[in-house]
Tab-separated table of C-alpha atoms and ligand atoms in Angstrom:
chain	number	residue	atom	x	y	z
L	1	MET	CA	0.000	0.000	0.000
L	2	ARG	CA	0.970	3.652	-0.197
L	3	ALA	CA	1.482	5.857	2.829
L	4	THR	CA	2.854	9.285	3.732
L	5	ILE	CA	6.360	9.454	5.143
L	6	ILE	CA	8.092	12.563	6.425
L	7	HIS	CA	11.826	12.602	5.732
L	8	GLY	CA	12.565	15.956	7.310
L	9	ALA	CA	11.465	19.584	7.288
L	10	GLY	CA	9.497	20.310	4.114
L	11	ASP	CA	10.069	16.768	2.808
L	12	ILE	CA	6.814	14.820	2.611
L	13	ARG	CA	6.748	11.762	0.341
L	14	VAL	CA	4.198	9.108	-0.519
L	15	GLU	CA	5.873	5.706	-0.685
L	16	THR	CA	5.014	2.053	-1.045
L	17	VAL	CA	5.109	0.295	2.326
L	18	PRO	CA	4.118	-3.221	3.477
L	19	ASP	CA	0.375	-3.867	3.603
L	20	PRO	CA	-0.893	-3.811	7.186
L	21	GLN	CA	-1.730	-7.190	8.664
L	22	LEU	CA	-3.100	-8.340	11.998
L	23	ARG	CA	-0.276	-8.937	14.471
L	24	ALA	CA	-2.237	-9.350	17.697
L	25	PRO	CA	-5.735	-10.741	18.306
L	26	THR	CA	-6.716	-7.237	19.533
L	27	ASP	CA	-5.797	-5.600	16.184
L	28	ALA	CA	-7.943	-4.548	13.252
L	29	VAL	CA	-7.023	-3.436	9.766
L	30	VAL	CA	-8.874	-0.373	8.493
L	31	ARG	CA	-8.959	0.847	4.893
L	32	VAL	CA	-8.723	4.636	5.114
L	33	VAL	CA	-11.609	6.541	3.496
L	34	ARG	CA	-10.716	10.003	4.797
L	35	ALA	CA	-7.638	11.334	6.589
L	36	CYS	CA	-6.400	14.843	7.186
L	37	ILE	CA	-3.440	17.014	8.088
L	38	CYS	CA	-3.213	18.388	11.627
L	39	GLY	CA	-1.732	21.702	12.720
L	40	SER	CA	0.552	19.624	14.933
L	41	ASP	CA	1.879	17.786	11.825
L	42	LEU	CA	3.308	21.161	10.843
L	43	TRP	CA	5.780	21.214	13.742
L	44	PRO	CA	7.879	18.347	12.279
L	45	TYR	CA	7.140	19.721	8.800
L	46	TRP	CA	8.948	22.889	9.861
L	47	SER	CA	11.698	21.449	12.026
L	48	MET	CA	12.415	17.722	11.637
L	49	PRO	CA	16.078	16.918	10.901
L	50	ALA	CA	16.610	15.143	7.563
L	51	SER	CA	16.212	11.354	7.785
L	52	GLU	CA	16.810	8.774	5.042
L	53	GLN	CA	14.418	6.300	6.640
L	54	GLY	CA	11.790	8.871	7.620
L	55	GLU	CA	8.729	8.390	9.794
L	56	ARG	CA	5.088	7.592	9.133
L	57	ILE	CA	2.841	10.559	9.752
L	58	GLY	CA	-0.864	11.301	10.243
L	59	HIS	CA	-3.099	10.576	13.209
L	60	GLU	CA	-6.621	11.461	12.096
L	61	PHE	CA	-8.604	9.036	9.939
L	62	LEU	CA	-11.844	7.223	9.380
L	63	GLY	CA	-12.329	4.147	7.284
L	64	VAL	CA	-13.785	0.697	6.783
L	65	VAL	CA	-12.849	-2.351	8.851
L	66	GLU	CA	-11.251	-4.900	6.519
L	67	ASP	CA	-9.913	-7.427	8.993
L	68	LEU	CA	-10.454	-8.126	12.682
L	69	GLY	CA	-8.467	-9.975	15.327
L	70	SER	CA	-10.195	-12.817	17.203
L	71	GLU	CA	-10.428	-10.849	20.464
L	72	VAL	CA	-12.133	-7.779	19.011
L	73	SER	CA	-15.859	-7.660	19.723
L	74	GLY	CA	-18.486	-5.060	18.904
L	75	LEU	CA	-17.115	-4.459	15.415
L	76	ALA	CA	-17.579	-6.280	12.111
L	77	LYS	CA	-15.833	-6.293	8.766
L	78	GLY	CA	-17.379	-3.556	6.624
L	79	ASP	CA	-18.123	-1.208	9.522
L	80	LEU	CA	-17.279	2.452	9.009
L	81	VAL	CA	-15.234	3.625	12.000
L	82	VAL	CA	-13.433	6.718	13.240
L	83	ALA	CA	-10.144	6.544	15.158
L	84	PRO	CA	-9.156	9.059	17.844
L	85	PHE	CA	-5.658	10.533	17.525
L	86	VAL	CA	-4.209	8.116	20.066
L	87	TRP	CA	-5.081	4.424	20.335
L	88	ALA	CA	-6.125	3.000	23.699
L	89	ASP	CA	-7.718	-0.078	25.285
L	90	ASN	CA	-10.562	2.024	26.758
L	91	THR	CA	-10.638	-0.280	29.808
L	92	CYS	CA	-7.661	0.540	32.056
L	93	GLU	CA	-8.112	2.858	35.042
L	94	PHE	CA	-6.967	5.939	33.138
L	95	CYS	CA	-9.355	5.164	30.278
L	96	GLN	CA	-12.183	4.661	32.763
L	97	GLU	CA	-11.422	8.135	34.099
L	98	GLY	CA	-11.800	9.495	30.567
L	99	LEU	CA	-8.064	9.957	30.067
L	100	GLN	CA	-7.403	7.627	27.133
L	101	THR	CA	-4.341	9.715	26.242
L	102	SER	CA	-2.696	8.180	29.364
L	103	CYS	CA	-3.834	4.598	28.598
L	104	ARG	CA	-1.528	1.979	30.093
L	105	HIS	CA	-1.730	-0.046	26.876
L	106	GLY	CA	-2.102	2.731	24.316
L	107	GLY	CA	0.128	4.771	22.054
L	108	MET	CA	0.551	7.145	19.156
L	109	TRP	CA	-0.031	6.532	15.464
L	110	GLY	CA	3.132	6.380	13.385
L	111	ARG	CA	5.386	5.301	16.259
L	112	ASN	CA	6.961	1.975	17.240
L	113	GLY	CA	5.840	0.055	14.182
L	114	VAL	CA	2.280	1.383	14.184
L	115	ASP	CA	1.003	2.841	10.905
L	116	GLY	CA	0.331	6.547	10.426
L	117	GLY	CA	-3.096	7.769	9.389
L	118	GLN	CA	-2.145	9.409	6.083
L	119	GLY	CA	-2.076	6.242	4.038
L	120	GLU	CA	-4.305	3.748	2.271
L	121	ALA	CA	-4.755	1.515	5.315
L	122	VAL	CA	-3.835	1.264	8.995
L	123	ARG	CA	-3.241	-1.588	11.421
L	124	VAL	CA	-5.146	-0.493	14.531
L	125	PRO	CA	-3.882	-1.827	17.879
L	126	GLN	CA	-6.446	-2.197	20.702
L	127	ALA	CA	-9.137	-1.926	18.029
L	128	GLN	CA	-12.084	-2.591	20.327
L	129	GLY	CA	-11.168	0.260	22.618
L	130	THR	CA	-9.936	2.618	19.937
L	131	LEU	CA	-12.416	2.509	17.080
L	132	VAL	CA	-15.887	3.998	17.207
L	133	LYS	CA	-18.495	2.650	14.804
L	134	LEU	CA	-20.239	5.270	12.647
L	135	PRO	CA	-23.820	4.426	11.609
L	136	VAL	CA	-23.535	5.918	8.119
L	137	ALA	CA	-22.371	4.765	4.678
L	138	GLU	CA	-18.909	5.535	3.362
L	139	ASP	CA	-20.329	8.073	0.904
L	140	SER	CA	-22.201	9.996	3.630
L	141	ALA	CA	-22.251	13.788	3.370
L	142	LEU	CA	-21.320	13.836	7.065
L	143	LEU	CA	-17.845	12.348	6.581
L	144	SER	CA	-15.945	15.619	7.068
L	145	SER	CA	-17.647	16.375	10.360
L	146	LEU	CA	-17.289	12.750	11.482
L	147	LEU	CA	-13.566	12.866	10.666
L	148	SER	CA	-13.232	16.000	12.793
L	149	LEU	CA	-14.135	13.794	15.798
L	150	SER	CA	-10.731	12.174	15.427
L	151	ASP	CA	-8.884	15.178	16.805
L	152	VAL	CA	-9.657	18.769	15.920
L	153	PHE	CA	-13.194	19.075	17.272
L	154	PRO	CA	-12.633	17.130	20.546
L	155	THR	CA	-9.455	19.172	21.050
L	156	GLY	CA	-11.422	22.403	20.852
L	157	TYR	CA	-14.099	20.841	23.030
L	158	HIS	CA	-11.542	19.697	25.606
L	159	CYS	CA	-10.288	23.283	25.792
L	160	ALA	CA	-13.759	24.669	26.506
L	161	HIS	CA	-14.737	21.775	28.790
L	162	THR	CA	-11.646	21.882	31.018
L	163	ALA	CA	-11.979	25.679	31.200
L	164	GLY	CA	-15.465	25.204	32.637
L	165	VAL	CA	-17.270	27.232	29.986
L	166	ASN	CA	-20.983	27.618	30.765
L	167	PRO	CA	-23.807	30.102	30.078
L	168	ARG	CA	-22.568	32.426	32.843
L	169	THR	CA	-18.990	32.717	31.546
L	170	THR	CA	-17.548	35.106	29.009
L	171	VAL	CA	-14.920	33.555	26.752
L	172	THR	CA	-11.914	34.621	24.690
L	173	VAL	CA	-10.580	32.167	22.096
L	174	ILE	CA	-6.992	32.803	20.990
L	175	GLY	CA	-6.240	31.527	17.486
L	176	ASP	CA	-8.339	31.265	14.321
L	177	GLY	CA	-6.895	27.938	13.178
L	178	ALA	CA	-9.063	24.830	12.970
L	179	VAL	CA	-8.680	24.140	16.709
L	180	GLY	CA	-9.530	27.725	17.659
L	181	LEU	CA	-12.660	27.622	15.497
L	182	SER	CA	-13.570	24.249	17.043
L	183	ALA	CA	-13.164	25.868	20.473
L	184	VAL	CA	-15.588	28.617	19.434
L	185	LEU	CA	-18.135	26.003	18.325
L	186	SER	CA	-17.598	24.147	21.609
L	187	ALA	CA	-17.960	27.243	23.793
L	188	LYS	CA	-21.215	28.002	21.976
L	189	ARG	CA	-22.410	24.430	22.521
L	190	LEU	CA	-21.644	24.799	26.249
L	191	GLY	CA	-23.841	27.883	26.388
L	192	ALA	CA	-21.415	30.825	26.354
L	193	GLU	CA	-23.158	33.963	25.131
L	194	ARG	CA	-20.102	36.204	24.746
L	195	ILE	CA	-17.277	34.663	22.718
L	196	ILE	CA	-14.429	36.922	21.615
L	197	LEU	CA	-12.280	35.377	18.884
L	198	MET	CA	-8.732	36.675	18.472
L	199	GLY	CA	-7.507	36.056	14.928
L	200	HIS	CA	-6.507	38.058	11.891
L	201	HIS	CA	-7.420	35.846	8.903
L	202	LYS	CA	-10.761	37.268	7.821
L	203	ASP	CA	-12.054	34.163	6.027
L	204	ARG	CA	-11.358	32.166	9.197
L	205	THR	CA	-12.852	34.638	11.637
L	206	ASP	CA	-15.925	34.814	9.362
L	207	LEU	CA	-16.402	31.078	9.952
L	208	GLY	CA	-15.809	31.778	13.648
L	209	LEU	CA	-18.774	34.182	13.595
L	210	GLU	CA	-20.915	31.441	12.054
L	211	PHE	CA	-19.707	29.032	14.742
L	212	GLY	CA	-20.853	31.410	17.484
L	213	ALA	CA	-18.214	34.098	18.043
L	214	THR	CA	-19.777	37.438	18.999
L	215	ASP	CA	-16.717	39.681	18.619
L	216	ILE	CA	-13.574	39.472	16.503
L	217	VAL	CA	-10.290	41.019	17.633
L	218	ALA	CA	-7.896	41.134	14.701
L	219	GLU	CA	-5.215	43.127	16.505
L	220	ARG	CA	-2.278	41.173	17.892
L	221	SER	CA	-0.111	41.386	21.010
L	222	GLU	CA	-0.609	44.491	23.171
L	223	GLN	CA	-3.200	46.086	20.881
L	224	GLY	CA	-5.154	42.844	20.903
L	225	VAL	CA	-5.057	42.691	24.696
L	226	GLU	CA	-6.228	46.305	24.917
L	227	LYS	CA	-9.095	45.584	22.547
L	228	VAL	CA	-10.327	42.585	24.569
L	229	ARG	CA	-10.112	44.611	27.784
L	230	GLU	CA	-12.018	47.441	26.111
L	231	LEU	CA	-14.767	44.999	25.102
L	232	THR	CA	-15.051	43.647	28.661
L	233	GLY	CA	-15.130	46.806	30.764
L	234	GLY	CA	-11.404	46.540	31.415
L	235	ASP	CA	-11.544	43.160	33.174
L	236	GLY	CA	-11.006	40.487	30.499
L	237	THR	CA	-13.107	37.315	30.174
L	238	HIS	CA	-13.832	34.547	32.695
L	239	ARG	CA	-12.380	31.881	30.441
L	240	VAL	CA	-9.586	32.004	27.873
L	241	LEU	CA	-9.092	29.177	25.371
L	242	GLU	CA	-5.515	29.216	24.050
L	243	CYS	CA	-5.431	27.282	20.766
L	244	VAL	CA	-2.069	28.232	19.286
L	245	GLY	CA	0.799	26.914	21.410
L	246	LEU	CA	3.260	29.783	20.994
L	247	ARG	CA	4.653	31.837	23.867
L	248	GLU	CA	3.011	35.016	22.602
L	249	ALA	CA	-0.376	33.273	22.718
L	250	ILE	CA	-0.052	32.011	26.306
L	251	GLU	CA	1.175	35.443	27.408
L	252	THR	CA	-1.847	37.028	25.725
L	253	ALA	CA	-4.064	34.481	27.489
L	254	PHE	CA	-2.912	35.627	30.944
L	255	ASP	CA	-3.324	39.257	29.853
L	256	VAL	CA	-6.954	38.866	28.747
L	257	VAL	CA	-8.237	36.543	31.490
L	258	ARG	CA	-10.325	38.090	34.242
L	259	ASP	CA	-9.042	37.868	37.822
L	260	GLY	CA	-10.208	34.550	39.282
L	261	GLY	CA	-10.608	33.152	35.781
L	262	VAL	CA	-9.323	30.117	33.910
L	263	VAL	CA	-6.864	29.781	31.042
L	264	SER	CA	-7.099	26.485	29.141
L	265	ARG	CA	-4.493	25.573	26.561
L	266	VAL	CA	-4.658	22.900	23.885
L	267	GLY	CA	-2.141	24.277	21.417
L	268	ALA	CA	0.857	21.929	21.681
L	269	PRO	CA	3.251	24.220	23.608
L	270	GLN	CA	6.296	25.316	21.619
L	271	TYR	CA	7.732	27.087	24.684
L	272	PRO	CA	9.585	25.459	27.601
L	273	GLU	CA	7.927	27.260	30.510
L	274	VAL	CA	4.585	28.850	31.256
L	275	PRO	CA	4.985	32.519	32.293
L	276	MET	CA	2.913	32.084	35.436
L	277	GLY	CA	4.733	34.030	38.115
L	278	PHE	CA	3.820	36.336	40.971
L	279	GLY	CA	1.496	38.578	38.929
L	280	VAL	CA	-0.667	35.646	37.799
L	281	PHE	CA	-0.583	34.239	41.355
L	282	MET	CA	-1.910	37.499	42.769
L	283	ARG	CA	-4.827	37.395	40.319
L	284	ASN	CA	-5.914	33.843	41.236
L	285	VAL	CA	-5.801	32.596	37.664
L	286	THR	CA	-6.061	28.830	37.058
L	287	LEU	CA	-4.246	27.107	34.191
L	288	THR	CA	-5.745	23.923	32.759
L	289	GLY	CA	-6.005	22.059	29.433
L	290	GLY	CA	-3.570	19.634	27.866
L	291	VAL	CA	-3.713	16.902	25.276
L	292	ALA	CA	-7.338	16.030	24.528
L	293	PRO	CA	-8.609	12.514	25.238
L	294	ALA	CA	-10.658	12.578	22.038
L	295	ARG	CA	-12.060	9.087	22.653
L	296	ALA	CA	-13.753	10.341	25.824
L	297	TYR	CA	-15.676	13.028	23.959
L	298	ILE	CA	-16.710	11.137	20.816
L	299	ASP	CA	-19.724	9.447	22.443
L	300	GLU	CA	-20.975	12.837	23.638
L	301	LEU	CA	-20.378	14.743	20.389
L	302	LEU	CA	-21.295	12.080	17.812
L	303	PRO	CA	-25.119	12.397	18.147
L	304	ASP	CA	-25.014	16.162	17.468
L	305	VAL	CA	-22.902	15.561	14.373
L	306	LEU	CA	-25.173	12.772	13.120
L	307	GLU	CA	-28.239	14.967	13.598
L	308	GLY	CA	-26.561	17.876	11.802
L	309	GLU	CA	-26.891	20.103	14.886
L	310	ILE	CA	-23.247	21.089	14.500
L	311	GLN	CA	-20.967	20.933	11.471
L	312	PRO	CA	-17.391	20.942	12.793
L	313	GLY	CA	-16.210	19.586	9.410
L	314	ARG	CA	-16.621	23.081	7.946
L	315	VAL	CA	-13.017	23.705	9.039
L	316	PHE	CA	-11.888	21.616	6.043
L	317	ASP	CA	-11.408	23.982	3.127
L	318	ARG	CA	-9.303	21.873	0.771
L	319	THR	CA	-9.242	18.239	-0.329
L	320	VAL	CA	-6.263	16.447	-1.857
L	321	GLY	CA	-5.579	12.905	-3.034
L	322	LEU	CA	-2.828	10.906	-1.367
L	323	ASP	CA	-0.373	11.756	-4.160
L	324	GLU	CA	-0.925	15.473	-3.499
L	325	VAL	CA	-0.491	15.269	0.264
L	326	SER	CA	2.767	17.224	0.029
L	327	ASP	CA	0.818	20.113	-1.581
L	328	GLY	CA	-1.611	19.871	1.320
L	329	TYR	CA	1.189	20.357	3.842
L	330	ARG	CA	2.521	23.312	1.870
L	331	ALA	CA	-0.935	24.920	1.760
L	332	MET	CA	-1.405	24.564	5.503
L	333	ALA	CA	2.120	25.790	6.223
L	334	ASP	CA	1.692	28.948	4.111
L	335	ARG	CA	-1.828	29.436	5.552
L	336	SER	CA	-3.544	29.283	2.159
L	337	ALA	CA	-5.572	26.356	3.542
L	338	LEU	CA	-7.181	26.165	6.979
L	339	LYS	CA	-7.320	22.375	7.202
L	340	VAL	CA	-6.694	19.843	4.464
L	341	LEU	CA	-8.702	16.667	3.923
L	342	VAL	CA	-6.955	13.689	2.321
L	343	ARG	CA	-8.850	11.154	0.177
L	344	PRO	CA	-6.575	8.145	-0.343
O	1	ZN	ZN1	-6.438	2.407	28.810
C-alpha cells in the first residue's frame, strides 16, 4: 500500500510500504476513506532533521474495517469507523477516568511500528477500545464532520470543557486555526453567550462568527489585549481558550483573562515554561487544558454531528488525493488552507 512518510522539514513523500496485517488478536485493519493534516503535523514539517528512513505521519482518519483480530468484539468487517488521535484499550483505570491519552496499553499513530493515518490503510492496535463505529455509509455527506471527531473538534471541546465554559462565563478564544474555530463552536455548545475570537485571517474569523463568536479582535499582542479589555469593561473574560501553542499566545491568554478566571491551553506548547509568576498568582488565575482525550468526547459529540446540529467539518477547506499530500502540507504551512482533507 501507499502511505505518507516525512523525511525531514518540508520533505513529505508518498511511498510504497508493506500492507498492514493483523499482528495481535486485539488488532484490526482499516482501509482509510478520509484522513487529514493536523496543525501539529506542521511542527515536524517545519523542524524535523533530515532522515533517510523517515517516519510515518498522520493521526486522524476514518475508514472501513477490513480485517479483525479474534479478540475484538463489537465491530464487524465492513463497519465504518473513526479513530481518535491516540489508540487506547478504553478499559484501564486511566481510560475509565476518561483519560485515554494516558492509557496503560495505548500509544501514538506512526510510532513503534504502528502505521500513520495518512495512508491507504492502517493496522489499529487495541481496536475494540480505539475505534468507534459510525452508523452511516462511506459516501455519507457527514464524513468531514465525522472525521473532525478524530482530533480537531474534541481538542477544541476539551479546551472549553476543562476551562469550565458555561452560560454564565464570558470567553476569549486565541487563534483562528481549525482548533480555535472548534473551540468557538464548543464554547457556543456549552452555552457561552459572549465569545471573543482573536484572529486576523478574515475568512477564518468569518467562519468563527458562524460558529458562534460574537466579537472578533484582529489586533495582535498588546493592541489585541487592549481591545479585549475594552470589550469587557477593562476586566477580560472569565475563560480564555488558548489554541495556538506559541509563547506570545499564552502570554496574551494571561493578559486577557479576568481575575479569578481560567486559562485552558490545547495548542501543543512550543515554549519550555509557562509565564505564570507572581502577577498571575496574585490574580488567582487557574491554568488547565492539555492533550485532549478525544475518545472520551466522541460518544458525547457524535449524536449532534449525526443529527446535523453542529458541522465541525466546515473547518476543512481543501481536499487532496494521497499523491498530493505534500501540496496539502505546503498549503497549511503557508496558511492558504485552513485544514486539508486527504482522500486516499
Ligand atoms: Zn487504557
